[in-house]
Structure formats: structure tokens, C-alpha cells
């Protein structure tokens, strides 16, 4: 058995088993994290070990530490069921993880294909921000343009790609934008003002942050390397603590100087940059609101889960005063994690637009939902090219990743593309007899909300196990192009009944009354 370049397909585990192992791995990581916090929360600036970290400990994808815990779960499961099995791993693992496997599982052979570029980025990346902050500190160029008592909202550098949708226009108060990574500036092509936090720093701040970073690094010696989580935390160097301390100080100074009325951030629960600004908002009595950056908060994505330390705001690592989510499934996920249901509002991102936009009719087509990864998009294109169907396509590209010229040519050579609805609200369209096809994108739920059937192709990406629970509740999964072809060639009655069943399942699992008005009233916006 081999695990080649993190291609988990080679393990050939049933999906239901893989999903169970993933949930167990998540619980193990969170148990280790809570134990770490309980043991080391007394250390100065301890939140920079677990909440506001340079590298994301609880990612939204099957990568990094989450992947490592999952791989260990697979190894244990395989050895328990086949004690004499030979396992060879050849991957782009970090050295500490490879050493951990060799030490704990001597029967597993590990060879590491190190990525030099990743190492360089990890070790030297922080200095880009540090040098920029130093330059501004020398010039003493505090951001004078931002006025006091506004509402702050996180925003992509290209503001047209924001995730607030109608909520942005519902906020009556004057707005100030900031980037999600707490550095750089928003594209100037918007009427609202933007803030660059790094301009708030002075030379004294850089020196004090370095001293604290040095102490954080020194205190790592107290952390016993007895878990994978502890080993990951011990990978931090002075520059990683330094840059996060600087970003937090910059946010702290800006909040005290400009006194925002409220701060909104399109994110999930554990994103380190969001936790920096939520912590400082908490310490300065400014309401902080997590606005879901996507539909469907689920139990298998660590970024969307919470542990005891999050709920109790240990080390003042506060999460949020309120949550604005897209559906009742997400609300239920947060409630199960310990969030007061009165703090959660379902903000239907398309509801406000439904009666204000003339509908464009789209009929008898396949709606193809692409991802933010070029490789996955190519896999999806290749799978579509295997189909015998001549059904026309509607495409929806990810706002952060356009299809390549090659991919466009491949699609147009075989299919008629009737519409590209990238970055358009689903409520603009009336879908009739349309099947939405995705590898594992949560965007398919928006398509279901507006009348489409749901088709998943999880075999094209091993990380699809993250969405296994949802895939069992709405739509159909297909494991090959031939399977999908057979289904697409079903009678019109079969396809229409399938689409109707998807609508029923969506309403039961996800649909809720829009609570935007209640959110705006609660926040006084």
C-alpha cells in the first residue's frame, strides 16, 4: 500500500470508513489542542501558540496538521486490521511528521520529497511584512484617512469578489474596509475608505514585538514533544511569532484610535487572522461578527468546529459576539458546538434579490461548478470530456480561479456553453431541468436552493470525504463518467423526479427564514 503525493485514493478504503477515521482524527487533534491549552495557557501571550498562529492549526481542508492526524488514523486502522501489511509512504511531508511516523510505527517506511519552495516561503515569508512595517514606522505614516466610529468589514483586495452579497448594502452605517490577512490595501475602486493596519506601527512596536517573540520561542522548550500538535507548535521560529504579534499590535492600535462601532469578518471560526482582530475587538468592547464565507458549516471541517477554549475565550481568544450563516444546517452545527442559538442569524444571501431582479431562464442543461484549484478543474474537465451526452453546459467558475485557455478550448470543442454565470447571484436565474455537477463544492447547495438537481463526483478528489455526510443527504454521487452517463440518459420523468427530490431535501436540511432584519437590528447597523 502506498500514499503517493498525498493521493489517498491508493488506500482503497471504503468512503464510510474514511469518513469515520476523519472524524476520529479531528476529535484527537482537538483533544490534544485542549490539553495543550489547559497545560500552557499560563505562559505569556499563549494565544499565539494555539489561536493566532502563523500556520493554521485547524484548517478548512484536509491539509497540514489535519491531514497528518488523518494519516496516522489510517495507519493505525490498517495495522489493526492487517498486522502484517507493508506500508510505504512517499510524500511531501514535513520532516517532523516523517520522524514521528518512523518513531511510532517502525514497520512503516517513509520517504520525504521535500518542497524547497515551501520551506523558503515558511521561513522567510514573515519578513516581507516585518520589513514593510519597518518602512512605515520610519516614515511615521499612520493612516490619517480613516474616520472614527465606522463599521469595519473584511474585504478581498478586489472588492467585487466579496462574500457579503446583499448584507453589504443593508448596513446603513459608513463603512471601512480591511483585508482579511490584515495587511496591504483594498483596491481603490470603491467609494468606502480602507485601512492599512501596518501603517499604525512604530519602531518601538517592532522592538517590543521582537522581545515577546523571542520569549515565545524560548518558552517552546517547556512544551513536551509528546503529540503531533505539540511538534507542530514547536516548528514556530521567532519570525513567525514576531509577525503575528505585530499584526495584533497594529489592529489593537487601530481599534483604540478609530473606535469602530462593529467589526465584521467573512470567515469561519478558527482562522488565525480573524482571531487576531476578534480578540482585540473583545478586549476593547467592540462587537465582532463572523459572517460565514460559504454555505454549510459542517462537522468534518476543523475551521468550522469549536473546542472548549474557543467557547470560553481562553487567553481572551474570543470567537464572535454574533454569527451570520447561510442556512439552518450551519446554525445547527454551531449550536452543537456550544454557541448560543440566540447569537446566530440565518442570512439568506440571495433572498433579498429574488423579487428585484428579472429572471433569466436557463433550461435543459448541466451547470458545472468549478473550484479554486486548477488541477481539480482539469480533472473535472477531463471527466466531462468522457461523457457521451450532448447536453449544453452552463459554467460557474470560482471567483478566485478562472479556467485556463486550454480548459476553455477543451469544453467548447465538445459542448455548447449557453451561459457563464460566474460571480452572478443565483437569484438572477430561473433554472428548469438543470443538473448542477461538482466534485465537492459547497456552492452546489446554492444551485439546489434555486431549483437544480445535485450531482457529486467525489472520486475526483480524495478530500471529498470532508463532505460525505452532506453527499448522503442531498443529490447523488457517481464514481465514474460511465455511471454518470447512464443516469443522464434516464427518462425525463426520472430526472425531473430527482431534481424535485433535491428541492425537498434542501428545504428540509438547509432552508430557513431570512433573519437579515433581525441581525441588522441586533447590531444597530
Coordinates of C-alpha atoms in Angstrom, one line a residue:
X1 CA 0.0 0.0 0.0
X2 CA 1.3 3.4 -0.9
X3 CA 0.4 7.0 -0.3
X4 CA 1.8 8.9 -3.2
X5 CA 1.9 12.7 -3.2
X6 CA -1.0 12.7 -0.7
X7 CA -3.1 10.7 -3.2
X8 CA -5.3 9.0 -0.6
X9 CA -7.2 7.1 -3.3
X10 CA -4.4 4.4 -3.3
X11 CA -5.5 3.4 0.2
X12 CA -8.8 2.0 -1.3
X13 CA -10.7 2.4 2.0
X14 CA -14.5 2.5 1.8
X15 CA -15.7 6.1 1.9
X16 CA -17.8 5.4 5.0
X17 CA -14.6 4.1 6.8
X18 CA -12.5 7.1 5.6
X19 CA -15.2 9.5 6.9
X20 CA -15.2 7.8 10.3
X21 CA -11.4 7.9 10.5
X22 CA -11.5 11.6 9.6
X23 CA -14.0 12.4 12.4
X24 CA -11.9 10.4 14.8
X25 CA -8.7 12.3 13.7
X26 CA -10.5 15.7 14.2
X27 CA -11.5 14.7 17.7
X28 CA -8.0 13.5 18.5
X29 CA -6.5 16.8 17.3
X30 CA -9.0 18.8 19.2
X31 CA -8.4 16.7 22.4
X32 CA -4.7 17.3 22.1
X33 CA -5.2 21.0 21.5
X34 CA -7.5 21.4 24.5
X35 CA -5.0 19.5 26.7
X36 CA -2.2 21.7 25.4
X37 CA -4.2 24.9 26.2
X38 CA -5.0 23.6 29.7
X39 CA -1.3 22.9 30.4
X40 CA 0.3 26.0 28.8
X41 CA -2.3 28.8 29.0
X42 CA -0.4 30.5 31.8
X43 CA 2.5 31.3 29.5
X44 CA 2.8 35.0 28.3
X45 CA 1.0 35.5 25.0
X46 CA -0.1 31.9 25.0
X47 CA -2.8 32.6 22.4
X48 CA -0.1 32.8 19.8
X49 CA 0.6 29.1 20.3
X50 CA -2.9 27.9 19.5
X51 CA -5.3 30.6 18.3
X52 CA -3.4 33.3 16.4
X53 CA -0.8 31.1 14.9
X54 CA 1.2 31.8 11.7
X55 CA 0.3 28.5 10.3
X56 CA -3.3 27.4 10.6
X57 CA -3.7 24.5 13.1
X58 CA -7.3 23.9 12.3
X59 CA -7.7 24.3 8.6
X60 CA -10.9 24.2 6.4
X61 CA -9.4 21.5 4.2
X62 CA -7.6 18.1 4.6
X63 CA -4.1 19.5 4.7
X64 CA -1.4 20.3 7.2
X65 CA -1.9 19.1 10.7
X66 CA -5.4 17.9 10.0
X67 CA -4.0 15.7 7.2
X68 CA -1.3 14.4 9.5
X69 CA -3.7 13.3 12.2
X70 CA -5.9 11.6 9.5
X71 CA -2.9 9.8 8.0
X72 CA -2.0 8.5 11.5
X73 CA -5.6 7.2 11.9
X74 CA -5.3 5.4 8.6
X75 CA -2.0 3.8 9.5
X76 CA -3.4 2.6 12.9
X77 CA -6.6 1.3 11.2
X78 CA -4.6 -0.6 8.6
X79 CA -2.2 -2.2 11.0
X80 CA -5.0 -3.2 13.4
X81 CA -6.9 -5.0 10.5
X82 CA -3.8 -6.3 8.7
X83 CA -1.0 -6.6 11.2
X84 CA 1.5 -7.9 8.5
X85 CA 0.7 -5.3 5.9
X86 CA 3.6 -3.4 4.4
X87 CA 3.1 0.4 4.2
X88 CA 5.3 2.7 2.2
X89 CA 4.7 6.4 2.2
X90 CA 6.4 8.7 -0.3
X91 CA 5.0 12.2 0.2
X92 CA 5.7 15.9 0.6
X93 CA 5.6 15.5 4.4
X94 CA 7.4 17.8 6.7
X95 CA 10.4 16.2 8.4
X96 CA 9.0 16.3 11.9
X97 CA 6.0 14.3 10.7
X98 CA 8.2 11.7 8.9
X99 CA 10.3 11.4 12.1
X100 CA 7.1 10.9 14.1
X101 CA 5.9 8.1 11.9
X102 CA 9.3 6.4 11.9
X103 CA 9.5 6.6 15.7
X104 CA 5.9 5.4 16.4
X105 CA 5.4 3.0 13.5
X106 CA 8.8 1.3 12.7
X107 CA 7.0 -1.0 10.3
X108 CA 6.0 1.9 8.0
X109 CA 8.6 3.1 5.5
X110 CA 8.6 6.8 4.9
X111 CA 10.5 8.7 2.2
X112 CA 10.0 12.5 2.1
X113 CA 10.0 14.5 -1.1
X114 CA 10.7 17.9 0.4
X115 CA 9.5 21.0 -1.4
X116 CA 12.3 23.6 -1.2
X117 CA 9.9 26.4 -2.2
X118 CA 7.6 25.7 0.7
X119 CA 10.4 25.7 3.1
X120 CA 11.7 29.1 1.8
X121 CA 8.2 30.6 2.0
X122 CA 7.7 29.3 5.5
X123 CA 11.0 30.5 6.9
X124 CA 11.3 33.8 5.1
X125 CA 7.7 34.8 4.3
X126 CA 7.2 36.7 7.6
X127 CA 10.0 39.1 6.8
X128 CA 8.0 40.6 3.9
X129 CA 5.5 42.0 6.4
X130 CA 8.1 42.9 9.0
X131 CA 10.2 44.9 6.5
X132 CA 7.1 46.7 5.3
X133 CA 6.1 47.6 8.8
X134 CA 9.6 48.8 9.5
X135 CA 9.4 51.1 6.4
X136 CA 6.2 52.6 7.5
X137 CA 7.5 53.0 11.1
X138 CA 10.4 55.0 9.8
X139 CA 8.1 57.3 7.8
X140 CA 5.6 57.6 10.7
X141 CA 2.8 57.4 8.2
X142 CA -0.2 56.5 10.3
X143 CA -3.3 56.1 8.2
X144 CA -5.0 59.5 8.6
X145 CA -7.7 58.9 6.1
X146 CA -9.9 56.6 8.1
X147 CA -12.6 58.3 10.2
X148 CA -13.8 57.3 13.6
X149 CA -16.9 55.4 14.6
X150 CA -17.5 53.4 11.4
X151 CA -18.3 49.8 10.7
X152 CA -15.3 47.7 9.7
X153 CA -15.6 44.9 7.2
X154 CA -13.0 42.4 5.9
X155 CA -12.8 42.5 2.1
X156 CA -10.7 40.9 -0.7
X157 CA -8.2 43.2 -2.4
X158 CA -10.6 43.1 -5.3
X159 CA -13.7 44.2 -3.5
X160 CA -16.1 43.0 -6.2
X161 CA -15.3 39.4 -5.0
X162 CA -16.7 40.0 -1.5
X163 CA -18.9 37.4 0.2
X164 CA -21.4 39.7 1.9
X165 CA -23.7 40.0 -1.1
X166 CA -26.9 41.8 0.0
X167 CA -25.8 42.2 3.6
X168 CA -23.2 44.8 2.5
X169 CA -25.9 47.1 1.1
X170 CA -28.2 46.6 4.1
X171 CA -25.7 48.1 6.5
X172 CA -26.6 51.8 6.7
X173 CA -23.6 53.0 8.7
X174 CA -20.5 54.3 6.9
X175 CA -18.0 51.5 6.2
X176 CA -14.3 51.0 6.4
X177 CA -12.7 48.0 4.6
X178 CA -9.7 46.0 5.6
X179 CA -8.0 42.9 4.0
X180 CA -8.6 39.5 5.6
X181 CA -4.8 39.0 6.1
X182 CA -4.6 42.3 8.0
X183 CA -2.1 43.8 5.6
X184 CA -2.0 45.6 2.2
X185 CA -4.8 47.8 0.9
X186 CA -8.1 47.3 -0.8
X187 CA -8.4 48.2 -4.5
X188 CA -9.1 51.9 -4.6
X189 CA -12.1 51.4 -7.0
X190 CA -14.7 51.6 -4.2
X191 CA -16.3 54.6 -2.5
X192 CA -15.7 53.3 1.0
X193 CA -12.5 54.0 2.9
X194 CA -9.9 51.3 3.7
X195 CA -7.4 50.9 6.4
X196 CA -3.9 49.5 6.3
X197 CA -3.2 48.3 9.8
X198 CA 0.6 48.1 9.3
X199 CA 0.7 51.9 9.0
X200 CA -0.2 52.1 12.6
X201 CA 3.1 50.6 13.9
X202 CA 6.1 52.5 15.2
X203 CA 9.7 51.4 15.7
X204 CA 9.1 50.8 19.4
X205 CA 6.3 48.4 18.5
X206 CA 8.6 46.4 16.3
X207 CA 11.2 46.1 19.1
X208 CA 8.7 45.1 21.7
X209 CA 7.1 42.5 19.5
X210 CA 10.5 41.0 18.8
X211 CA 11.2 40.7 22.5
X212 CA 7.9 38.9 23.0
X213 CA 8.5 36.7 20.0
X214 CA 11.9 35.8 21.5
X215 CA 10.3 34.9 24.8
X216 CA 7.6 32.8 23.0
X217 CA 10.3 30.9 21.2
X218 CA 12.3 30.4 24.4
X219 CA 9.1 29.0 26.2
X220 CA 8.7 26.4 23.5
X221 CA 11.4 24.5 25.4
X222 CA 8.8 23.9 28.1
X223 CA 6.4 22.2 25.6
X224 CA 6.9 18.5 25.6
X225 CA 7.0 17.0 22.1
X226 CA 4.6 14.2 23.0
X227 CA 1.9 14.8 20.5
X228 CA 1.7 15.7 16.8
X229 CA 0.1 19.0 17.8
X230 CA 3.0 19.9 20.2
X231 CA 5.5 19.0 17.5
X232 CA 3.7 21.3 15.0
X233 CA 3.7 24.2 17.5
X234 CA 7.4 23.7 18.2
X235 CA 8.1 24.3 14.5
X236 CA 7.5 28.0 15.0
X237 CA 10.5 30.3 14.8
X238 CA 11.0 33.8 16.2
X239 CA 9.9 35.4 12.9
X240 CA 6.5 33.5 12.9
X241 CA 5.6 34.8 16.4
X242 CA 7.0 38.3 15.5
X243 CA 4.8 38.8 12.5
X244 CA 1.6 37.7 14.3
X245 CA 2.5 39.9 17.3
X246 CA 3.0 42.8 15.0
X247 CA -0.3 42.3 13.2
X248 CA -2.1 42.1 16.6
X249 CA -0.4 45.3 17.8
X250 CA -1.4 47.1 14.6
X251 CA -5.0 46.0 15.0
X252 CA -5.0 47.0 18.7
X253 CA -3.7 50.5 17.9
X254 CA -6.2 51.0 15.1
X255 CA -9.2 49.9 17.2
X256 CA -8.2 52.2 20.0
X257 CA -7.5 55.1 17.7
X258 CA -10.6 54.8 15.4
X259 CA -13.1 53.2 17.7
X260 CA -15.2 51.2 15.2
X261 CA -18.8 50.6 16.0
X262 CA -18.7 47.0 14.9
X263 CA -16.3 44.7 13.0
X264 CA -17.4 42.1 10.5
X265 CA -15.2 39.4 9.0
X266 CA -16.2 36.8 6.3
X267 CA -14.6 33.7 7.7
X268 CA -15.3 30.6 9.7
X269 CA -14.4 30.1 13.4
X270 CA -10.6 29.3 13.7
X271 CA -8.9 31.4 11.0
X272 CA -5.9 32.9 12.8
X273 CA -6.1 36.4 11.2
X274 CA -9.8 36.6 12.2
X275 CA -8.9 35.5 15.7
X276 CA -6.4 38.4 15.9
X277 CA -9.0 41.0 15.2
X278 CA -11.8 39.3 17.2
X279 CA -9.5 39.1 20.2
X280 CA -8.7 42.8 20.1
X281 CA -12.4 43.7 19.4
X282 CA -13.2 41.6 22.6
X283 CA -10.6 43.4 24.7
X284 CA -11.8 46.8 23.5
X285 CA -15.6 46.1 23.8
X286 CA -16.3 46.2 20.1
X287 CA -18.9 43.8 18.7
X288 CA -17.3 41.3 16.4
X289 CA -19.4 39.3 13.9
X290 CA -18.4 36.2 11.9
X291 CA -20.1 36.3 8.6
X292 CA -20.0 32.8 7.0
X293 CA -17.8 32.8 3.9
X294 CA -19.7 29.9 2.4
X295 CA -22.8 27.7 2.8
X296 CA -22.8 24.7 5.1
X297 CA -20.8 24.8 8.2
X298 CA -20.0 21.1 8.8
X299 CA -18.6 18.8 11.5
X300 CA -15.7 17.5 9.4
X301 CA -14.0 20.9 8.7
X302 CA -11.9 21.8 11.7
X303 CA -12.2 25.5 10.8
X304 CA -16.0 25.3 11.4
X305 CA -15.8 23.5 14.7
X306 CA -15.2 24.8 18.2
X307 CA -13.5 23.5 21.3
X308 CA -14.0 24.4 25.0
X309 CA -11.2 27.0 24.8
X310 CA -12.9 28.8 22.0
X311 CA -16.3 28.9 23.7
X312 CA -14.8 30.1 27.0
X313 CA -12.4 32.6 25.2
X314 CA -9.3 31.2 27.0
X315 CA -6.4 33.7 26.8
X316 CA -9.0 36.2 25.6
X317 CA -9.1 34.3 22.3
X318 CA -12.6 35.3 21.6
X319 CA -14.5 34.0 18.5
X320 CA -17.5 36.2 18.0
X321 CA -20.5 38.1 19.5
X322 CA -22.7 37.0 16.7
X323 CA -22.7 34.7 13.7
X324 CA -24.3 35.3 10.3
X325 CA -24.7 32.0 8.5
X326 CA -26.2 31.0 5.2
X327 CA -28.5 28.1 6.2
X328 CA -30.1 26.3 9.2
X329 CA -27.7 23.4 8.8
X330 CA -24.8 25.8 9.7
X331 CA -26.7 27.2 12.6
X332 CA -27.3 23.7 14.0
X333 CA -23.6 22.9 13.6
X334 CA -22.7 26.0 15.7
X335 CA -25.4 25.2 18.3
X336 CA -24.0 21.7 18.7
X337 CA -20.5 23.2 19.2
X338 CA -21.8 25.3 22.1
X339 CA -22.8 28.6 20.6
X340 CA -25.9 30.2 22.0
X341 CA -28.6 29.9 19.3
X342 CA -29.7 33.5 20.0
X343 CA -26.4 34.7 18.7
X344 CA -26.8 33.0 15.3
X345 CA -28.7 34.6 12.4
X346 CA -29.5 32.8 9.1
X347 CA -28.8 35.4 6.5
X348 CA -30.1 34.1 3.2
X349 CA -27.6 35.6 0.7
X350 CA -30.0 35.5 -2.2
X351 CA -33.4 36.1 -0.7
X352 CA -33.2 39.9 -0.8
X353 CA -32.6 39.8 -4.5
X354 CA -35.3 37.4 -5.6
X355 CA -38.0 39.9 -6.2
X356 CA -35.8 42.7 -7.5
X357 CA -34.2 41.0 -10.5
X358 CA -35.8 40.0 -13.7
X359 CA -35.2 36.3 -14.1
X360 CA -33.1 34.8 -17.0
X361 CA -34.5 31.5 -18.0
X362 CA -31.9 28.6 -18.2
X363 CA -33.3 25.2 -19.3
X364 CA -32.2 21.7 -20.1
X365 CA -28.5 22.0 -19.3
X366 CA -25.8 20.9 -17.0
X367 CA -24.5 23.5 -14.6
X368 CA -20.8 22.9 -14.0
X369 CA -19.3 24.3 -10.7
X370 CA -15.5 24.7 -10.8
X371 CA -13.2 25.0 -7.8
X372 CA -10.3 27.3 -6.8
X373 CA -7.7 24.7 -7.8
X374 CA -6.5 24.4 -11.4
X375 CA -5.7 20.7 -11.0
X376 CA -9.2 19.8 -9.7
X377 CA -10.7 21.9 -12.5
X378 CA -8.7 19.9 -15.1
X379 CA -9.9 16.6 -13.5
X380 CA -13.5 17.8 -13.8
X381 CA -13.0 18.9 -17.4
X382 CA -11.4 15.5 -18.3
X383 CA -14.3 13.7 -16.7
X384 CA -16.8 15.8 -18.7
X385 CA -15.0 15.0 -21.9
X386 CA -15.6 11.3 -21.3
X387 CA -19.4 11.8 -21.4
X388 CA -21.4 10.8 -24.4
X389 CA -24.1 13.4 -23.6
X390 CA -24.6 16.4 -25.9
X391 CA -26.4 18.4 -23.3
X392 CA -25.4 22.0 -23.3
X393 CA -23.4 23.5 -20.4
X394 CA -23.8 26.4 -18.0
X395 CA -20.5 27.1 -16.2
X396 CA -19.8 28.8 -12.9
X397 CA -16.1 29.5 -12.3
X398 CA -14.7 30.1 -8.8
X399 CA -14.3 33.8 -8.3
X400 CA -10.6 33.3 -7.3
X401 CA -9.6 30.9 -10.1
X402 CA -10.6 31.3 -13.8
X403 CA -10.5 28.3 -16.2
X404 CA -7.3 28.2 -18.3
X405 CA -7.3 28.9 -22.0
X406 CA -6.7 25.1 -22.5
X407 CA -9.7 24.2 -20.3
X408 CA -12.0 26.6 -22.1
X409 CA -11.0 25.2 -25.5
X410 CA -11.5 21.6 -24.4
X411 CA -15.0 22.4 -23.2
X412 CA -16.1 24.5 -26.2
X413 CA -14.8 21.8 -28.6
X414 CA -17.2 19.3 -27.2
X415 CA -20.1 21.2 -25.6
X416 CA -22.3 24.1 -26.4
X417 CA -21.8 26.6 -23.5
X418 CA -25.0 28.6 -23.2
X419 CA -24.1 30.8 -20.2
X420 CA -21.3 31.7 -17.9
X421 CA -22.8 32.7 -14.5
X422 CA -19.6 33.3 -12.7
X423 CA -20.0 35.9 -9.8
X424 CA -23.6 36.3 -10.6
X425 CA -26.3 35.8 -8.0
X426 CA -28.2 32.5 -8.5
X427 CA -31.4 34.5 -7.9
X428 CA -30.9 36.2 -11.2
X429 CA -31.8 32.9 -13.0
X430 CA -34.7 30.6 -13.3
X431 CA -33.4 27.0 -13.6
X432 CA -35.6 24.4 -15.3
X433 CA -34.5 20.8 -15.7
X434 CA -30.9 21.7 -14.8
X435 CA -28.5 19.4 -13.0
X436 CA -25.6 21.0 -11.1
X437 CA -22.4 19.0 -11.2
X438 CA -19.5 19.5 -8.8
X439 CA -16.6 17.5 -7.4
X440 CA -17.3 18.6 -3.9
X441 CA -18.0 22.4 -3.9
X442 CA -20.5 23.7 -1.3
X443 CA -21.7 26.2 -3.9
X444 CA -23.8 23.3 -5.3
X445 CA -26.2 24.0 -2.3
X446 CA -26.9 27.5 -3.7
X447 CA -27.7 25.8 -7.0
X448 CA -30.1 23.4 -5.2
X449 CA -31.7 26.3 -3.5
X450 CA -32.6 27.8 -6.8
X451 CA -34.1 24.7 -8.5
X452 CA -31.2 22.5 -9.6
X453 CA -30.5 18.8 -9.0
X454 CA -27.3 18.0 -7.3
X455 CA -24.6 15.6 -8.6
X456 CA -21.4 15.0 -6.8
X457 CA -18.2 13.5 -8.3
X458 CA -16.2 12.7 -5.1
X459 CA -13.9 10.2 -6.8
X460 CA -12.1 13.1 -8.5
X461 CA -10.7 14.4 -5.1
X462 CA -9.8 12.3 -2.1
X463 CA -10.6 15.3 0.1
X464 CA -14.3 14.8 -0.8
X465 CA -14.7 12.7 2.4
X466 CA -15.0 16.0 4.2
X467 CA -18.4 16.4 2.6
X468 CA -19.5 12.8 2.9
X469 CA -22.2 13.5 5.4
X470 CA -23.9 16.0 3.1
X471 CA -23.4 13.9 0.0
X472 CA -25.5 11.2 1.7
X473 CA -28.3 13.7 2.4
X474 CA -28.8 15.5 -0.9
X475 CA -28.2 14.6 -4.5
X476 CA -26.4 11.6 -6.0
X477 CA -22.7 10.6 -6.0
X478 CA -21.2 9.0 -9.1
X479 CA -17.9 7.2 -9.2
X480 CA -17.2 7.2 -13.0
X481 CA -18.2 9.0 -16.2
X482 CA -20.0 5.9 -17.4
X483 CA -22.2 5.8 -14.3
X484 CA -23.0 9.5 -14.8
X485 CA -23.7 8.9 -18.5
X486 CA -26.2 6.2 -17.6
X487 CA -28.0 8.5 -15.3
X488 CA -28.1 11.4 -17.7
X489 CA -29.6 9.1 -20.3
X490 CA -32.5 8.3 -17.9
X491 CA -36.0 9.3 -18.9
X492 CA -37.1 12.9 -18.4
X493 CA -39.5 11.7 -15.7
X494 CA -36.7 10.1 -13.7
X495 CA -34.5 13.3 -14.0
X496 CA -37.4 15.6 -13.1
X497 CA -38.3 13.5 -10.0
X498 CA -34.6 13.5 -9.0
X499 CA -34.5 17.3 -9.2
X500 CA -37.7 17.6 -7.2
X501 CA -36.3 15.3 -4.5
X502 CA -33.2 17.5 -4.3
X503 CA -35.5 20.5 -3.7
X504 CA -37.3 18.7 -0.9
X505 CA -34.1 17.6 0.7
X506 CA -32.7 21.2 0.5
X507 CA -35.7 22.7 2.2
X508 CA -35.7 20.1 5.0
X509 CA -32.0 20.4 5.7
X510 CA -31.0 24.0 4.9
X511 CA -33.8 26.4 4.2
X512 CA -34.8 28.9 6.8
X513 CA -36.5 32.2 7.1
X514 CA -34.2 35.1 6.3
X515 CA -33.1 36.8 9.5
X516 CA -31.2 39.7 8.0
X517 CA -33.5 42.3 9.5
X518 CA -33.1 40.8 13.0
X519 CA -29.3 40.8 12.6
X520 CA -29.2 44.5 11.5
X521 CA -31.5 45.4 14.4
X522 CA -29.4 43.4 16.9
X523 CA -26.2 45.1 15.8
X524 CA -27.7 48.5 15.4
X525 CA -26.4 48.8 11.9

